[in-house]
mmCIF file of C-alpha atoms in Angstrom:
data_model
loop_
_atom_site.group_PDB
_atom_site.id
_atom_site.type_symbol
_atom_site.label_atom_id
_atom_site.label_comp_id
_atom_site.label_asym_id
_atom_site.label_seq_id
_atom_site.Cartn_x
_atom_site.Cartn_y
_atom_site.Cartn_z
ATOM 1 C CA ARG Q 196 -2.980 2.470 -15.981
ATOM 2 C CA GLY Q 197 -1.559 1.456 -12.565
ATOM 3 C CA LEU Q 198 -4.792 1.907 -10.612
ATOM 4 C CA ALA Q 199 -5.737 -1.658 -10.534
ATOM 5 C CA THR Q 200 -2.453 -2.584 -8.603
ATOM 6 C CA PHE Q 201 -2.281 0.652 -6.362
ATOM 7 C CA ALA Q 202 -3.544 -1.018 -3.318
ATOM 8 C CA LEU Q 203 -0.838 -3.838 -3.495
ATOM 9 C CA ARG Q 204 1.955 -1.304 -4.171
ATOM 10 C CA TYR Q 205 0.878 1.092 -1.418
ATOM 11 C CA ASP Q 206 0.483 -1.743 1.167
ATOM 12 C CA ARG Q 207 3.952 -3.010 0.240
ATOM 13 C CA ALA Q 208 5.516 0.599 0.381
ATOM 14 C CA GLU Q 209 3.903 1.196 3.660
ATOM 15 C CA ALA Q 210 5.074 -1.862 5.434
ATOM 16 C CA ASN Q 211 8.427 -1.174 3.902
ATOM 17 C CA ALA Q 212 8.285 2.482 5.406
ATOM 18 C CA ALA Q 213 7.334 1.078 8.858
ATOM 19 C CA ALA Q 214 10.237 -1.439 8.653
ATOM 20 C CA LEU Q 215 12.748 1.082 7.501
ATOM 21 C CA ALA Q 216 11.960 3.717 10.170
ATOM 22 C CA ASP Q 217 12.465 1.158 12.738
ATOM 23 C CA HIS Q 218 15.638 -0.193 11.328
ATOM 24 C CA LEU Q 219 16.963 3.684 10.878
ATOM 25 C CA ALA Q 220 16.262 4.102 14.521
ATOM 26 C CA THR Q 221 18.772 1.433 15.485
ATOM 27 C CA LEU Q 222 21.616 2.830 13.507
ATOM 28 C CA PRO Q 223 24.324 4.630 15.505
ATOM 29 C CA GLY Q 224 24.757 7.431 12.913
ATOM 30 C CA VAL Q 225 20.960 8.558 13.170
ATOM 31 C CA GLU Q 226 19.702 11.190 15.679
ATOM 32 C CA ALA Q 227 16.174 10.439 15.128
ATOM 33 C CA ALA Q 228 13.823 8.285 12.767
ATOM 34 C CA ILE Q 229 10.653 10.120 11.932
ATOM 35 C CA TYR Q 230 7.565 8.127 10.963
ATOM 36 C CA PRO Q 231 3.995 8.559 12.325
ATOM 37 C CA GLY Q 232 3.583 4.736 12.778
ATOM 38 C CA ARG Q 233 6.337 4.738 15.428
ATOM 39 C CA ALA Q 234 5.133 5.281 19.138
ATOM 40 C CA ASP Q 235 8.059 7.874 19.620
ATOM 41 C CA HIS Q 236 6.511 10.179 16.924
ATOM 42 C CA PRO Q 237 4.979 13.255 18.631
ATOM 43 C CA ASP Q 238 1.849 12.878 16.731
ATOM 44 C CA HIS Q 239 1.553 9.280 16.688
ATOM 45 C CA ASN Q 240 -1.904 9.079 18.165
ATOM 46 C CA ARG Q 241 -3.292 11.999 16.167
ATOM 47 C CA ALA Q 242 -1.806 10.403 12.916
ATOM 48 C CA GLY Q 243 -3.572 7.151 13.875
ATOM 49 C CA ASP Q 244 -6.735 9.183 14.111
ATOM 50 C CA LEU Q 245 -6.388 11.090 11.064
ATOM 51 C CA LEU Q 246 -4.925 8.462 8.862
ATOM 52 C CA GLN Q 247 -7.339 5.929 10.231
ATOM 53 C CA GLY Q 248 -4.746 3.498 11.181
ATOM 54 C CA ARG Q 249 -2.523 3.817 8.185
ATOM 55 C CA ASN Q 250 0.761 5.586 8.347
ATOM 56 C CA GLY Q 251 1.938 6.252 4.828
ATOM 57 C CA THR Q 252 4.978 5.829 2.886
ATOM 58 C CA MET Q 253 7.219 8.631 3.863
ATOM 59 C CA VAL Q 254 9.926 8.471 6.273
ATOM 60 C CA ALA Q 255 12.402 11.259 7.486
ATOM 61 C CA PHE Q 256 15.491 11.008 9.382
ATOM 62 C CA ARG Q 257 18.158 13.180 10.984
ATOM 63 C CA LEU Q 258 21.810 12.194 10.708
ATOM 64 C CA LYS Q 259 24.152 12.972 13.494
ATOM 65 C CA GLY Q 260 26.183 15.780 11.998
ATOM 66 C CA GLY Q 261 25.189 18.313 9.129
ATOM 67 C CA ARG Q 262 25.481 18.948 5.485
ATOM 68 C CA ALA Q 263 28.705 16.982 5.028
ATOM 69 C CA GLN Q 264 27.057 13.871 6.589
ATOM 70 C CA ALA Q 265 24.069 14.307 4.320
ATOM 71 C CA ASN Q 266 25.951 14.767 1.258
ATOM 72 C CA ALA Q 267 28.091 11.552 2.208
ATOM 73 C CA PHE Q 268 24.982 9.664 2.671
ATOM 74 C CA ILE Q 269 23.421 10.611 -0.594
ATOM 75 C CA ARG Q 270 26.564 9.833 -2.393
ATOM 76 C CA ALA Q 271 26.958 6.361 -0.650
ATOM 77 C CA ALA Q 272 23.259 5.524 -1.326
ATOM 78 C CA ALA Q 273 24.128 5.349 -5.145
ATOM 79 C CA ASP Q 274 21.207 2.930 -5.954
ATOM 80 C CA LEU Q 275 18.463 5.259 -4.464
ATOM 81 C CA PRO Q 276 17.584 8.155 -6.631
ATOM 82 C CA PHE Q 277 17.929 11.809 -5.398
ATOM 83 C CA ALA Q 278 14.602 13.174 -6.531
ATOM 84 C CA PRO Q 279 12.162 16.076 -5.651
ATOM 85 C CA SER Q 280 9.381 13.738 -6.397
ATOM 86 C CA LEU Q 281 7.120 12.008 -3.814
ATOM 87 C CA GLY Q 282 5.822 8.577 -4.575
ATOM 88 C CA ASP Q 283 7.066 5.974 -7.011
ATOM 89 C CA VAL Q 284 7.587 2.249 -7.023
ATOM 90 C CA GLN Q 285 11.201 3.074 -6.382
ATOM 91 C CA THR Q 286 12.554 4.551 -3.105
ATOM 92 C CA LEU Q 287 13.462 8.190 -3.657
ATOM 93 C CA LEU Q 288 15.732 10.509 -1.487
ATOM 94 C CA SER Q 289 15.479 14.144 -0.887
ATOM 95 C CA HIS Q 290 17.335 16.743 1.447
ATOM 96 C CA PRO Q 291 14.763 19.415 2.168
ATOM 97 C CA PRO Q 292 17.213 21.873 3.554
ATOM 98 C CA SER Q 293 18.636 22.243 -0.021
ATOM 99 C CA SER Q 294 15.370 21.610 -1.973
ATOM 100 C CA SER Q 295 11.775 21.942 -0.756
ATOM 101 C CA HIS Q 296 12.528 24.031 2.311
ATOM 102 C CA ARG Q 297 15.717 26.135 1.082
ATOM 103 C CA ALA Q 298 13.721 29.289 1.081
ATOM 104 C CA LEU Q 299 13.256 29.202 4.753
ATOM 105 C CA THR Q 300 15.871 30.661 6.986
ATOM 106 C CA PRO Q 301 18.090 28.358 9.095
ATOM 107 C CA GLU Q 302 16.051 29.370 12.131
ATOM 108 C CA GLY Q 303 12.704 28.458 10.354
ATOM 109 C CA ARG Q 304 14.113 25.176 9.266
ATOM 110 C CA ALA Q 305 15.329 24.507 12.754
ATOM 111 C CA ALA Q 306 11.967 25.387 14.307
ATOM 112 C CA LEU Q 307 10.453 22.553 12.091
ATOM 113 C CA GLY Q 308 13.294 20.034 13.067
ATOM 114 C CA ILE Q 309 14.813 20.274 9.541
ATOM 115 C CA THR Q 310 18.586 20.103 10.271
ATOM 116 C CA GLU Q 311 21.281 20.129 7.710
ATOM 117 C CA GLY Q 312 21.602 16.252 8.244
ATOM 118 C CA PHE Q 313 17.683 15.804 7.589
ATOM 119 C CA ILE Q 314 16.771 13.325 4.877
ATOM 120 C CA ARG Q 315 13.292 12.511 3.577
ATOM 121 C CA VAL Q 316 12.583 9.171 1.990
ATOM 122 C CA SER Q 317 9.638 8.416 -0.221
ATOM 123 C CA VAL Q 318 9.664 4.495 0.251
ATOM 124 C CA GLY Q 319 8.901 2.082 -2.598
ATOM 125 C CA VAL Q 320 8.296 -1.592 -3.002
ATOM 126 C CA GLU Q 321 11.707 -2.871 -3.086
ATOM 127 C CA GLU Q 322 12.786 -5.894 -0.959
ATOM 128 C CA ILE Q 323 13.041 -4.474 2.705
ATOM 129 C CA GLU Q 324 16.292 -6.201 3.338
ATOM 130 C CA THR Q 325 17.687 -4.569 0.248
ATOM 131 C CA LEU Q 326 16.727 -1.300 1.573
ATOM 132 C CA LYS Q 327 17.844 -1.972 5.117
ATOM 133 C CA ALA Q 328 21.458 -2.865 3.684
ATOM 134 C CA GLU Q 329 21.553 0.214 1.398
ATOM 135 C CA PHE Q 330 20.699 2.577 4.335
ATOM 136 C CA SER Q 331 22.994 0.901 6.698
ATOM 137 C CA GLU Q 332 25.903 1.162 4.405
ATOM 138 C CA ALA Q 333 25.004 4.970 3.576
ATOM 139 C CA VAL Q 334 24.507 5.909 7.222
ATOM 140 C CA ALA Q 335 27.829 4.241 8.020
ATOM 141 C CA ALA Q 336 29.666 6.218 5.223
ATOM 142 C CA ALA Q 337 28.124 9.341 6.546
ATOM 143 C CA ALA Q 338 29.260 8.751 10.086
ATOM 144 C CA LYS Q 339 32.959 8.525 8.839
ATOM 145 C CA VAL Q 340 32.926 12.106 7.524
#
């Protein structure tokens, strides 16, 4: 039923993802913001070719610290659902070390850059300023741990 508005929703979520990744990169409690549209992404050029100039709606970032900081972030981001799902009109959070990648050894996760402070975000269509504020507050809360 939502196919008629998919392009609008996708364009908005993709623009939000790019803006959120750039915002996360400026926050003191964030070690790295990972998004293929950012020039500092190691596969930026390849992604541009493969995705034909699109960059998607998935953002990941690594908090400074570990599991305690990730837990504090998720608790502080109370308006953002923690869900294993990818893709919705609402922004969703996941913690790969305790969910999708939990079967890997710590060494295996480390080889992929998945630290205990790693958060994956499926970005939705909310107002970007609302998302920036929510992430800023949650990152600040994580930094206090």
